[in-house]
Amino acid sequence: GIGVPFAFVGHEFQGHRRLAFERGHAAQVAQGGHGVEQAARLADELNARRENSACVARADLSVPAGIESLAAAFRERFGRLDILVNNASRFYPTRVGETLAWQWDDLVNSNLRGPYFLVQALLPELQTAGGAIINIVDIHAERPMANHGVYSISKAGLAMMTKVMAAELEKAFRPDVVR
């Protein structure tokens, strides 16, 4: 997973503004210790194709201030949001009977709480644009992975969050999940 804090690439293409990591592309740039530099290089590459179409910011989605700073950075740079892809997550083992409270908080905050409140923070922009929300989960949302219980729980929660948002926000736009 990308982990927290993470970098994002906001990109504009054909009038659509995205705050997103795309699987196999931008998602890879924020892994490891030099993710921000890689994200900056990707933003430079995108800006070379279309001037002022990409930017990089860094935020910790496990805390409210990080979510608000990311939303503010995006608003300042682009103003409009058509697609929000929630792909940032933490992943490490948490064995039942041995899980520490900080591990629970870390995984649930980054994999479930962060995406929920990021959607909430950017909801006005998404509704104005008739935008879309894509939440990235994996098979472990439905089939738990041994020794990774809290991760599986957080991804199952993200899948349910997507269903709740689809039901509550269906007239404005359609949230969806990618497995």
JSON list of C-alpha atoms in Angstrom, two decimals:
[
{"chain": "A", "resi": 1, "resn": "GLY", "atom": "CA", "xyz": [0.00, 0.00, 0.00]},
{"chain": "A", "resi": 2, "resn": "ILE", "atom": "CA", "xyz": [0.93, 3.62, -0.28]},
{"chain": "A", "resi": 3, "resn": "GLY", "atom": "CA", "xyz": [0.82, 4.31, 3.44]},
{"chain": "A", "resi": 4, "resn": "VAL", "atom": "CA", "xyz": [0.47, 7.49, 5.40]},
{"chain": "A", "resi": 5, "resn": "PRO", "atom": "CA", "xyz": [1.72, 10.13, 5.00]},
{"chain": "A", "resi": 6, "resn": "PHE", "atom": "CA", "xyz": [1.36, 9.91, 1.26]},
{"chain": "A", "resi": 7, "resn": "ALA", "atom": "CA", "xyz": [1.80, 12.11, -1.75]},
{"chain": "A", "resi": 8, "resn": "PHE", "atom": "CA", "xyz": [-0.92, 12.76, -4.28]},
{"chain": "A", "resi": 9, "resn": "VAL", "atom": "CA", "xyz": [-0.82, 13.87, -7.84]},
{"chain": "A", "resi": 10, "resn": "GLY", "atom": "CA", "xyz": [-3.70, 16.11, -8.76]},
{"chain": "A", "resi": 11, "resn": "HIS", "atom": "CA", "xyz": [-3.97, 16.17, -12.54]},
{"chain": "A", "resi": 12, "resn": "GLU", "atom": "CA", "xyz": [-6.16, 17.92, -15.07]},
{"chain": "A", "resi": 13, "resn": "PHE", "atom": "CA", "xyz": [-6.86, 16.24, -18.39]},
{"chain": "A", "resi": 14, "resn": "GLN", "atom": "CA", "xyz": [-9.40, 17.41, -20.97]},
{"chain": "A", "resi": 15, "resn": "GLY", "atom": "CA", "xyz": [-11.03, 19.69, -18.40]},
{"chain": "A", "resi": 16, "resn": "HIS", "atom": "CA", "xyz": [-11.40, 16.97, -15.74]},
{"chain": "A", "resi": 17, "resn": "ARG", "atom": "CA", "xyz": [-9.53, 17.36, -12.48]},
{"chain": "A", "resi": 18, "resn": "ARG", "atom": "CA", "xyz": [-8.51, 14.30, -10.52]},
{"chain": "A", "resi": 19, "resn": "LEU", "atom": "CA", "xyz": [-7.14, 13.77, -7.05]},
{"chain": "A", "resi": 20, "resn": "ALA", "atom": "CA", "xyz": [-5.99, 10.25, -7.55]},
{"chain": "A", "resi": 21, "resn": "PHE", "atom": "CA", "xyz": [-3.51, 7.49, -7.59]},
{"chain": "A", "resi": 22, "resn": "GLU", "atom": "CA", "xyz": [-3.99, 5.18, -10.52]},
{"chain": "A", "resi": 23, "resn": "ARG", "atom": "CA", "xyz": [-3.11, 1.51, -10.10]},
{"chain": "A", "resi": 24, "resn": "GLY", "atom": "CA", "xyz": [0.20, 0.59, -11.65]},
{"chain": "A", "resi": 25, "resn": "HIS", "atom": "CA", "xyz": [1.05, 4.19, -12.43]},
{"chain": "A", "resi": 26, "resn": "ALA", "atom": "CA", "xyz": [0.89, 7.02, -9.93]},
{"chain": "A", "resi": 27, "resn": "ALA", "atom": "CA", "xyz": [0.18, 4.55, -7.12]},
{"chain": "A", "resi": 28, "resn": "GLN", "atom": "CA", "xyz": [3.72, 3.29, -7.38]},
{"chain": "A", "resi": 29, "resn": "VAL", "atom": "CA", "xyz": [5.39, 6.67, -7.09]},
{"chain": "A", "resi": 30, "resn": "ALA", "atom": "CA", "xyz": [4.56, 7.21, -3.43]},
{"chain": "A", "resi": 31, "resn": "GLN", "atom": "CA", "xyz": [5.92, 3.94, -2.12]},
{"chain": "A", "resi": 32, "resn": "GLY", "atom": "CA", "xyz": [9.18, 3.89, -0.25]},
{"chain": "A", "resi": 33, "resn": "GLY", "atom": "CA", "xyz": [11.18, 6.72, 1.21]},
{"chain": "A", "resi": 34, "resn": "HIS", "atom": "CA", "xyz": [11.47, 8.75, -1.96]},
{"chain": "A", "resi": 35, "resn": "GLY", "atom": "CA", "xyz": [7.80, 8.79, -2.96]},
{"chain": "A", "resi": 36, "resn": "VAL", "atom": "CA", "xyz": [7.42, 12.56, -2.90]},
{"chain": "A", "resi": 37, "resn": "GLU", "atom": "CA", "xyz": [10.36, 12.99, -5.28]},
{"chain": "A", "resi": 38, "resn": "GLN", "atom": "CA", "xyz": [8.90, 10.38, -7.64]},
{"chain": "A", "resi": 39, "resn": "ALA", "atom": "CA", "xyz": [5.49, 12.03, -7.43]},
{"chain": "A", "resi": 40, "resn": "ALA", "atom": "CA", "xyz": [7.13, 15.38, -8.24]},
{"chain": "A", "resi": 41, "resn": "ARG", "atom": "CA", "xyz": [8.82, 13.85, -11.29]},
{"chain": "A", "resi": 42, "resn": "LEU", "atom": "CA", "xyz": [5.48, 12.43, -12.43]},
{"chain": "A", "resi": 43, "resn": "ALA", "atom": "CA", "xyz": [3.82, 15.83, -11.92]},
{"chain": "A", "resi": 44, "resn": "ASP", "atom": "CA", "xyz": [6.61, 17.44, -13.97]},
{"chain": "A", "resi": 45, "resn": "GLU", "atom": "CA", "xyz": [6.03, 14.90, -16.72]},
{"chain": "A", "resi": 46, "resn": "LEU", "atom": "CA", "xyz": [2.28, 15.56, -16.72]},
{"chain": "A", "resi": 47, "resn": "ASN", "atom": "CA", "xyz": [2.86, 19.33, -16.66]},
{"chain": "A", "resi": 48, "resn": "ALA", "atom": "CA", "xyz": [5.15, 18.98, -19.67]},
{"chain": "A", "resi": 49, "resn": "ARG", "atom": "CA", "xyz": [2.23, 17.42, -21.55]},
{"chain": "A", "resi": 50, "resn": "ARG", "atom": "CA", "xyz": [-0.26, 20.02, -20.31]},
{"chain": "A", "resi": 51, "resn": "GLU", "atom": "CA", "xyz": [0.96, 23.11, -18.49]},
{"chain": "A", "resi": 52, "resn": "ASN", "atom": "CA", "xyz": [-0.22, 23.58, -14.89]},
{"chain": "A", "resi": 53, "resn": "SER", "atom": "CA", "xyz": [-2.21, 20.35, -14.96]},
{"chain": "A", "resi": 54, "resn": "ALA", "atom": "CA", "xyz": [-0.55, 18.52, -12.04]},
{"chain": "A", "resi": 55, "resn": "CYS", "atom": "CA", "xyz": [0.73, 19.23, -8.56]},
{"chain": "A", "resi": 56, "resn": "VAL", "atom": "CA", "xyz": [2.05, 17.29, -5.58]},
{"chain": "A", "resi": 57, "resn": "ALA", "atom": "CA", "xyz": [1.05, 17.58, -1.93]},
{"chain": "A", "resi": 58, "resn": "ARG", "atom": "CA", "xyz": [1.75, 15.48, 1.15]},
{"chain": "A", "resi": 59, "resn": "ALA", "atom": "CA", "xyz": [-0.71, 14.67, 3.92]},
{"chain": "A", "resi": 60, "resn": "ASP", "atom": "CA", "xyz": [-1.32, 12.25, 6.76]},
{"chain": "A", "resi": 61, "resn": "LEU", "atom": "CA", "xyz": [-4.85, 10.90, 6.21]},
{"chain": "A", "resi": 62, "resn": "SER", "atom": "CA", "xyz": [-4.96, 9.38, 9.67]},
{"chain": "A", "resi": 63, "resn": "VAL", "atom": "CA", "xyz": [-5.52, 12.79, 11.29]},
{"chain": "A", "resi": 64, "resn": "PRO", "atom": "CA", "xyz": [-8.18, 15.43, 10.54]},
{"chain": "A", "resi": 65, "resn": "ALA", "atom": "CA", "xyz": [-5.60, 18.17, 9.98]},
{"chain": "A", "resi": 66, "resn": "GLY", "atom": "CA", "xyz": [-3.93, 16.08, 7.27]},
{"chain": "A", "resi": 67, "resn": "ILE", "atom": "CA", "xyz": [-7.22, 15.52, 5.47]},
{"chain": "A", "resi": 68, "resn": "GLU", "atom": "CA", "xyz": [-8.10, 19.22, 5.60]},
{"chain": "A", "resi": 69, "resn": "SER", "atom": "CA", "xyz": [-4.64, 20.26, 4.40]},
{"chain": "A", "resi": 70, "resn": "LEU", "atom": "CA", "xyz": [-4.88, 17.89, 1.44]},
{"chain": "A", "resi": 71, "resn": "ALA", "atom": "CA", "xyz": [-8.36, 19.15, 0.55]},
{"chain": "A", "resi": 72, "resn": "ALA", "atom": "CA", "xyz": [-7.19, 22.76, 0.89]},
{"chain": "A", "resi": 73, "resn": "ALA", "atom": "CA", "xyz": [-4.13, 22.13, -1.29]},
{"chain": "A", "resi": 74, "resn": "PHE", "atom": "CA", "xyz": [-6.32, 20.64, -3.98]},
{"chain": "A", "resi": 75, "resn": "ARG", "atom": "CA", "xyz": [-8.89, 23.47, -3.79]},
{"chain": "A", "resi": 76, "resn": "GLU", "atom": "CA", "xyz": [-6.15, 26.08, -4.00]},
{"chain": "A", "resi": 77, "resn": "ARG", "atom": "CA", "xyz": [-4.59, 24.48, -7.05]},
{"chain": "A", "resi": 78, "resn": "PHE", "atom": "CA", "xyz": [-7.61, 23.26, -9.04]},
{"chain": "A", "resi": 79, "resn": "GLY", "atom": "CA", "xyz": [-10.91, 24.29, -7.41]},
{"chain": "A", "resi": 80, "resn": "ARG", "atom": "CA", "xyz": [-12.95, 21.67, -9.24]},
{"chain": "A", "resi": 81, "resn": "LEU", "atom": "CA", "xyz": [-12.87, 17.90, -8.69]},
{"chain": "A", "resi": 82, "resn": "ASP", "atom": "CA", "xyz": [-14.31, 15.30, -11.05]},
{"chain": "A", "resi": 83, "resn": "ILE", "atom": "CA", "xyz": [-12.83, 12.05, -9.72]},
{"chain": "A", "resi": 84, "resn": "LEU", "atom": "CA", "xyz": [-11.57, 11.08, -6.28]},
{"chain": "A", "resi": 85, "resn": "VAL", "atom": "CA", "xyz": [-9.71, 7.78, -6.10]},
{"chain": "A", "resi": 86, "resn": "ASN", "atom": "CA", "xyz": [-9.07, 6.55, -2.56]},
{"chain": "A", "resi": 87, "resn": "ASN", "atom": "CA", "xyz": [-6.14, 4.15, -2.94]},
{"chain": "A", "resi": 88, "resn": "ALA", "atom": "CA", "xyz": [-3.88, 5.05, -0.01]},
{"chain": "A", "resi": 89, "resn": "SER", "atom": "CA", "xyz": [-3.65, 2.33, 2.61]},
{"chain": "A", "resi": 90, "resn": "ARG", "atom": "CA", "xyz": [-1.50, 0.71, 5.24]},
{"chain": "A", "resi": 91, "resn": "PHE", "atom": "CA", "xyz": [-0.79, -3.02, 5.23]},
{"chain": "A", "resi": 92, "resn": "TYR", "atom": "CA", "xyz": [0.96, -5.14, 7.82]},
{"chain": "A", "resi": 93, "resn": "PRO", "atom": "CA", "xyz": [0.16, -8.19, 9.97]},
{"chain": "A", "resi": 94, "resn": "THR", "atom": "CA", "xyz": [-2.05, -7.94, 13.07]},
{"chain": "A", "resi": 95, "resn": "ARG", "atom": "CA", "xyz": [-2.64, -11.31, 14.65]},
{"chain": "A", "resi": 96, "resn": "VAL", "atom": "CA", "xyz": [-5.82, -11.74, 16.73]},
{"chain": "A", "resi": 97, "resn": "GLY", "atom": "CA", "xyz": [-4.81, -11.80, 20.38]},
{"chain": "A", "resi": 98, "resn": "GLU", "atom": "CA", "xyz": [-1.63, -9.85, 19.70]},
{"chain": "A", "resi": 99, "resn": "THR", "atom": "CA", "xyz": [-2.92, -6.68, 18.02]},
{"chain": "A", "resi": 100, "resn": "LEU", "atom": "CA", "xyz": [-1.99, -3.46, 19.78]},
{"chain": "A", "resi": 101, "resn": "ALA", "atom": "CA", "xyz": [-4.40, -0.52, 20.01]},
{"chain": "A", "resi": 102, "resn": "TRP", "atom": "CA", "xyz": [-2.07, 1.73, 18.00]},
{"chain": "A", "resi": 103, "resn": "GLN", "atom": "CA", "xyz": [-2.04, -0.85, 15.17]},
{"chain": "A", "resi": 104, "resn": "TRP", "atom": "CA", "xyz": [-5.85, -0.91, 15.09]},
{"chain": "A", "resi": 105, "resn": "ASP", "atom": "CA", "xyz": [-5.98, 2.90, 15.08]},
{"chain": "A", "resi": 106, "resn": "ASP", "atom": "CA", "xyz": [-3.28, 3.18, 12.40]},
{"chain": "A", "resi": 107, "resn": "LEU", "atom": "CA", "xyz": [-4.88, 0.70, 9.99]},
{"chain": "A", "resi": 108, "resn": "VAL", "atom": "CA", "xyz": [-8.49, 1.79, 10.50]},
{"chain": "A", "resi": 109, "resn": "ASN", "atom": "CA", "xyz": [-7.59, 5.49, 10.37]},
{"chain": "A", "resi": 110, "resn": "SER", "atom": "CA", "xyz": [-5.60, 5.23, 7.15]},
{"chain": "A", "resi": 111, "resn": "ASN", "atom": "CA", "xyz": [-7.71, 2.62, 5.34]},
{"chain": "A", "resi": 112, "resn": "LEU", "atom": "CA", "xyz": [-11.23, 3.64, 6.36]},
{"chain": "A", "resi": 113, "resn": "ARG", "atom": "CA", "xyz": [-11.50, 6.82, 8.41]},
{"chain": "A", "resi": 114, "resn": "GLY", "atom": "CA", "xyz": [-9.18, 8.81, 6.13]},
{"chain": "A", "resi": 115, "resn": "PRO", "atom": "CA", "xyz": [-11.05, 8.03, 2.91]},
{"chain": "A", "resi": 116, "resn": "TYR", "atom": "CA", "xyz": [-14.41, 8.74, 4.57]},
{"chain": "A", "resi": 117, "resn": "PHE", "atom": "CA", "xyz": [-13.40, 12.15, 5.81]},
{"chain": "A", "resi": 118, "resn": "LEU", "atom": "CA", "xyz": [-11.52, 13.00, 2.61]},
{"chain": "A", "resi": 119, "resn": "VAL", "atom": "CA", "xyz": [-14.75, 12.38, 0.68]},
{"chain": "A", "resi": 120, "resn": "GLN", "atom": "CA", "xyz": [-16.61, 14.50, 3.21]},
{"chain": "A", "resi": 121, "resn": "ALA", "atom": "CA", "xyz": [-14.06, 17.32, 2.92]},
{"chain": "A", "resi": 122, "resn": "LEU", "atom": "CA", "xyz": [-14.25, 17.31, -0.88]},
{"chain": "A", "resi": 123, "resn": "LEU", "atom": "CA", "xyz": [-17.96, 16.53, -1.20]},
{"chain": "A", "resi": 124, "resn": "PRO", "atom": "CA", "xyz": [-18.98, 20.06, -2.26]},
{"chain": "A", "resi": 125, "resn": "GLU", "atom": "CA", "xyz": [-16.50, 19.99, -5.16]},
{"chain": "A", "resi": 126, "resn": "LEU", "atom": "CA", "xyz": [-17.54, 16.48, -6.18]},
{"chain": "A", "resi": 127, "resn": "GLN", "atom": "CA", "xyz": [-21.24, 17.33, -6.07]},
{"chain": "A", "resi": 128, "resn": "THR", "atom": "CA", "xyz": [-20.75, 20.54, -8.05]},
{"chain": "A", "resi": 129, "resn": "ALA", "atom": "CA", "xyz": [-18.89, 18.66, -10.78]},
{"chain": "A", "resi": 130, "resn": "GLY", "atom": "CA", "xyz": [-21.17, 15.62, -10.68]},
{"chain": "A", "resi": 131, "resn": "GLY", "atom": "CA", "xyz": [-17.96, 13.77, -9.85]},
{"chain": "A", "resi": 132, "resn": "ALA", "atom": "CA", "xyz": [-17.15, 10.18, -9.05]},
{"chain": "A", "resi": 133, "resn": "ILE", "atom": "CA", "xyz": [-15.58, 8.45, -6.07]},
{"chain": "A", "resi": 134, "resn": "ILE", "atom": "CA", "xyz": [-13.60, 5.27, -6.57]},
{"chain": "A", "resi": 135, "resn": "ASN", "atom": "CA", "xyz": [-12.49, 3.38, -3.47]},
{"chain": "A", "resi": 136, "resn": "ILE", "atom": "CA", "xyz": [-9.82, 0.74, -3.96]},
{"chain": "A", "resi": 137, "resn": "VAL", "atom": "CA", "xyz": [-10.28, -2.45, -1.95]},
{"chain": "A", "resi": 138, "resn": "ASP", "atom": "CA", "xyz": [-8.97, -5.96, -2.51]},
{"chain": "A", "resi": 139, "resn": "ILE", "atom": "CA", "xyz": [-10.13, -9.52, -2.06]},
{"chain": "A", "resi": 140, "resn": "HIS", "atom": "CA", "xyz": [-9.37, -9.30, 1.66]},
{"chain": "A", "resi": 141, "resn": "ALA", "atom": "CA", "xyz": [-12.45, -7.10, 2.11]},
{"chain": "A", "resi": 142, "resn": "GLU", "atom": "CA", "xyz": [-14.44, -10.31, 1.56]},
{"chain": "A", "resi": 143, "resn": "ARG", "atom": "CA", "xyz": [-11.93, -13.06, 2.34]},
{"chain": "A", "resi": 144, "resn": "PRO", "atom": "CA", "xyz": [-9.79, -12.29, 5.36]},
{"chain": "A", "resi": 145, "resn": "MET", "atom": "CA", "xyz": [-6.06, -12.81, 5.11]},
{"chain": "A", "resi": 146, "resn": "ALA", "atom": "CA", "xyz": [-4.48, -14.85, 7.90]},
{"chain": "A", "resi": 147, "resn": "ASN", "atom": "CA", "xyz": [-2.68, -12.69, 10.45]},
{"chain": "A", "resi": 148, "resn": "HIS", "atom": "CA", "xyz": [-3.98, -9.49, 8.78]},
{"chain": "A", "resi": 149, "resn": "GLY", "atom": "CA", "xyz": [-7.32, -9.17, 10.55]},
{"chain": "A", "resi": 150, "resn": "VAL", "atom": "CA", "xyz": [-7.39, -5.43, 11.10]},
{"chain": "A", "resi": 151, "resn": "TYR", "atom": "CA", "xyz": [-6.37, -4.76, 7.49]},
{"chain": "A", "resi": 152, "resn": "SER", "atom": "CA", "xyz": [-9.18, -7.04, 6.28]},
{"chain": "A", "resi": 153, "resn": "ILE", "atom": "CA", "xyz": [-11.67, -5.36, 8.63]},
{"chain": "A", "resi": 154, "resn": "SER", "atom": "CA", "xyz": [-10.65, -1.90, 7.40]},
{"chain": "A", "resi": 155, "resn": "LYS", "atom": "CA", "xyz": [-11.03, -2.88, 3.74]},
{"chain": "A", "resi": 156, "resn": "ALA", "atom": "CA", "xyz": [-14.40, -4.52, 4.42]},
{"chain": "A", "resi": 157, "resn": "GLY", "atom": "CA", "xyz": [-15.43, -1.26, 6.07]},
{"chain": "A", "resi": 158, "resn": "LEU", "atom": "CA", "xyz": [-14.28, 0.69, 3.00]},
{"chain": "A", "resi": 159, "resn": "ALA", "atom": "CA", "xyz": [-16.38, -1.56, 0.76]},
{"chain": "A", "resi": 160, "resn": "MET", "atom": "CA", "xyz": [-19.43, -0.93, 2.98]},
{"chain": "A", "resi": 161, "resn": "MET", "atom": "CA", "xyz": [-18.66, 2.79, 3.10]},
{"chain": "A", "resi": 162, "resn": "THR", "atom": "CA", "xyz": [-18.85, 2.81, -0.69]},
{"chain": "A", "resi": 163, "resn": "LYS", "atom": "CA", "xyz": [-22.29, 1.15, -0.61]},
{"chain": "A", "resi": 164, "resn": "VAL", "atom": "CA", "xyz": [-23.54, 3.64, 1.99]},
{"chain": "A", "resi": 165, "resn": "MET", "atom": "CA", "xyz": [-22.29, 6.59, -0.04]},
{"chain": "A", "resi": 166, "resn": "ALA", "atom": "CA", "xyz": [-23.83, 5.16, -3.21]},
{"chain": "A", "resi": 167, "resn": "ALA", "atom": "CA", "xyz": [-27.19, 4.89, -1.42]},
{"chain": "A", "resi": 168, "resn": "GLU", "atom": "CA", "xyz": [-27.04, 8.33, 0.21]},
{"chain": "A", "resi": 169, "resn": "LEU", "atom": "CA", "xyz": [-25.48, 10.26, -2.66]},
{"chain": "A", "resi": 170, "resn": "GLU", "atom": "CA", "xyz": [-26.93, 8.46, -5.68]},
{"chain": "A", "resi": 171, "resn": "LYS", "atom": "CA", "xyz": [-28.67, 11.53, -7.08]},
{"chain": "A", "resi": 172, "resn": "ALA", "atom": "CA", "xyz": [-25.49, 13.62, -7.01]},
{"chain": "A", "resi": 173, "resn": "PHE", "atom": "CA", "xyz": [-22.99, 11.05, -8.30]},
{"chain": "A", "resi": 174, "resn": "ARG", "atom": "CA", "xyz": [-22.09, 7.39, -7.98]},
{"chain": "A", "resi": 175, "resn": "PRO", "atom": "CA", "xyz": [-19.35, 6.16, -5.67]},
{"chain": "A", "resi": 176, "resn": "ASP", "atom": "CA", "xyz": [-17.87, 2.82, -6.72]},
{"chain": "A", "resi": 177, "resn": "VAL", "atom": "CA", "xyz": [-15.36, 0.28, -5.58]},
{"chain": "A", "resi": 178, "resn": "VAL", "atom": "CA", "xyz": [-12.53, -1.38, -7.48]},
{"chain": "A", "resi": 179, "resn": "ARG", "atom": "CA", "xyz": [-11.33, -4.80, -6.31]}
]
